[in-house]
Short mmCIF file of C-alpha atoms in Angstrom, two decimals:
data_model
loop_
_atom_site.label_atom_id
_atom_site.label_comp_id
_atom_site.label_asym_id
_atom_site.label_seq_id
_atom_site.Cartn_x
_atom_site.Cartn_y
_atom_site.Cartn_z
CA MET A 1 -28.24 0.71 5.36
CA GLY A 2 -26.44 -2.40 6.61
CA ILE A 3 -24.62 -4.99 4.56
CA ARG A 4 -26.46 -7.92 2.92
CA LYS A 5 -26.53 -10.92 5.26
CA LYS A 6 -28.44 -13.54 3.31
CA GLY A 7 -26.12 -16.50 2.68
CA ARG A 8 -23.41 -15.01 4.89
CA ALA A 9 -22.22 -15.90 8.38
CA LYS A 10 -23.18 -13.27 10.95
CA PHE A 11 -21.16 -12.81 14.14
CA ASP A 12 -20.05 -10.24 16.70
CA PHE A 13 -16.43 -9.25 17.21
CA LYS A 14 -15.79 -7.25 20.36
CA GLY A 15 -19.46 -6.31 20.48
CA ARG A 16 -19.66 -5.14 16.86
CA PRO A 17 -21.72 -6.94 14.19
CA PHE A 18 -19.83 -8.41 11.20
CA VAL A 19 -20.45 -10.89 8.39
CA TRP A 20 -18.08 -13.13 6.47
CA TRP A 21 -18.46 -15.14 3.28
CA ILE A 22 -16.38 -17.02 0.73
CA GLU A 23 -16.43 -15.52 -2.75
CA GLY A 24 -15.56 -17.65 -5.77
CA ASP A 25 -14.21 -20.45 -3.56
CA VAL A 26 -10.94 -18.53 -3.10
CA HIS A 27 -11.56 -15.18 -1.37
CA LEU A 28 -12.53 -14.74 2.26
CA ARG A 29 -14.47 -11.49 2.69
CA ILE A 30 -15.14 -9.86 6.06
CA ALA A 31 -17.29 -6.76 6.53
CA SER A 32 -18.78 -4.79 9.38
CA ASP A 33 -22.54 -4.42 9.35
CA ASP A 34 -22.22 -0.69 8.61
CA LYS A 35 -19.90 -1.36 5.59
CA GLN A 36 -17.14 0.84 7.01
CA PHE A 37 -14.69 -2.04 7.58
CA ILE A 38 -14.32 -4.38 4.57
CA VAL A 39 -11.34 -6.67 3.88
CA GLY A 40 -10.52 -9.54 1.56
CA TYR A 41 -8.01 -12.39 1.94
CA LEU A 42 -6.92 -14.92 -0.68
CA LEU A 43 -7.37 -18.40 0.79
CA ILE A 44 -5.28 -20.33 -1.75
CA GLY A 45 -1.54 -20.29 -2.32
CA ASP A 46 1.02 -18.69 -0.04
CA SER A 47 -0.77 -15.38 0.25
CA SER A 48 -0.22 -13.22 3.30
CA LEU A 49 -1.90 -10.26 1.71
CA LEU A 50 -4.95 -8.56 3.20
CA VAL A 51 -6.77 -6.11 0.95
CA VAL A 52 -8.66 -3.27 2.64
CA HIS A 53 -11.70 -1.98 0.75
CA GLY A 54 -13.62 -0.18 3.49
CA LEU A 55 -13.02 3.37 4.67
CA GLU A 56 -12.27 2.30 8.23
CA PHE A 57 -9.08 0.53 9.19
CA PRO A 58 -7.34 1.00 12.55
CA GLY A 59 -4.15 3.04 12.29
CA ILE A 60 -4.61 4.08 8.64
CA GLN A 61 -6.13 7.42 7.73
CA ASN A 62 -7.26 8.74 4.33
CA SER A 63 -5.43 6.28 2.11
CA GLU A 64 -6.50 5.23 -1.37
CA ARG A 65 -8.49 2.04 -1.57
CA PRO A 66 -7.97 -0.81 -2.13
CA LEU A 67 -5.00 -0.84 0.21
CA ARG A 68 -2.86 -3.96 0.42
CA LEU A 69 -1.30 -5.02 3.74
CA TRP A 70 1.04 -7.82 4.72
CA VAL A 71 -0.29 -9.98 7.53
CA PRO A 72 1.22 -13.00 9.26
CA PRO A 73 0.24 -16.25 7.50
CA LEU A 74 -2.91 -17.95 8.72
CA SER A 75 -2.68 -21.25 10.52
CA PRO A 76 -3.32 -24.39 8.43
CA THR A 77 -6.67 -25.04 10.14
CA PRO A 78 -9.61 -25.63 7.77
CA VAL A 79 -11.97 -23.79 10.16
CA ILE A 80 -12.90 -20.50 8.48
CA GLY A 81 -14.31 -19.00 11.69
CA HIS A 82 -10.85 -19.34 13.23
CA HIS A 83 -9.32 -17.46 10.26
CA VAL A 84 -11.93 -14.70 10.54
CA ASN A 85 -11.22 -14.20 14.24
CA HIS A 86 -7.46 -14.24 13.62
CA ILE A 87 -7.68 -11.66 10.81
CA LEU A 88 -9.90 -9.31 12.82
CA SER A 89 -7.66 -9.64 15.86
CA MET A 90 -4.64 -8.69 13.71
CA CYS A 91 -6.47 -5.73 12.20
CA PHE A 92 -7.77 -4.29 15.43
CA ASP A 93 -4.63 -5.05 17.46
CA GLY A 94 -2.32 -3.29 14.97
CA GLU A 95 -0.37 -6.31 13.66
CA THR A 96 -0.73 -5.40 9.97
CA ARG A 97 1.67 -3.27 7.96
CA PRO A 98 1.38 -1.61 4.53
CA PHE A 99 2.45 -3.59 1.50
CA VAL A 100 5.54 -2.24 -0.24
CA GLY A 101 6.40 -3.02 -3.85
CA GLU A 102 4.48 -4.15 -6.89
CA THR A 103 1.11 -5.74 -6.26
CA PRO A 104 1.26 -9.50 -6.92
CA GLU A 105 -0.91 -10.63 -9.85
CA TYR A 106 -2.83 -13.08 -7.69
CA SER A 107 -4.22 -10.24 -5.57
CA ALA A 108 -6.01 -8.58 -8.49
CA GLY A 109 -9.34 -10.22 -7.64
CA LEU A 110 -9.24 -9.17 -4.01
#
């Protein structure tokens, strides 16, 4: 069973179907249609933290979820589609690295 698409932006990334949506006006969520790849990103503040919820994530095997990863900061563009493409490119091109240390309080809702 695929992921719910009503009210969400559908798109293809490298030939694979995905959806993205904004949750609570602060979280960007991105998920593959098969629900295997699911990530969240906090859009406000100075966050560079990507939270992995799905079972699939390139380069990471059998880790507990949610898994928090540092990612390079997003550009200041207000275009969400640009952010989505940038995040997926980082994930699938291996530019993320595991978060080390205590989880920041602001990431609790991710």
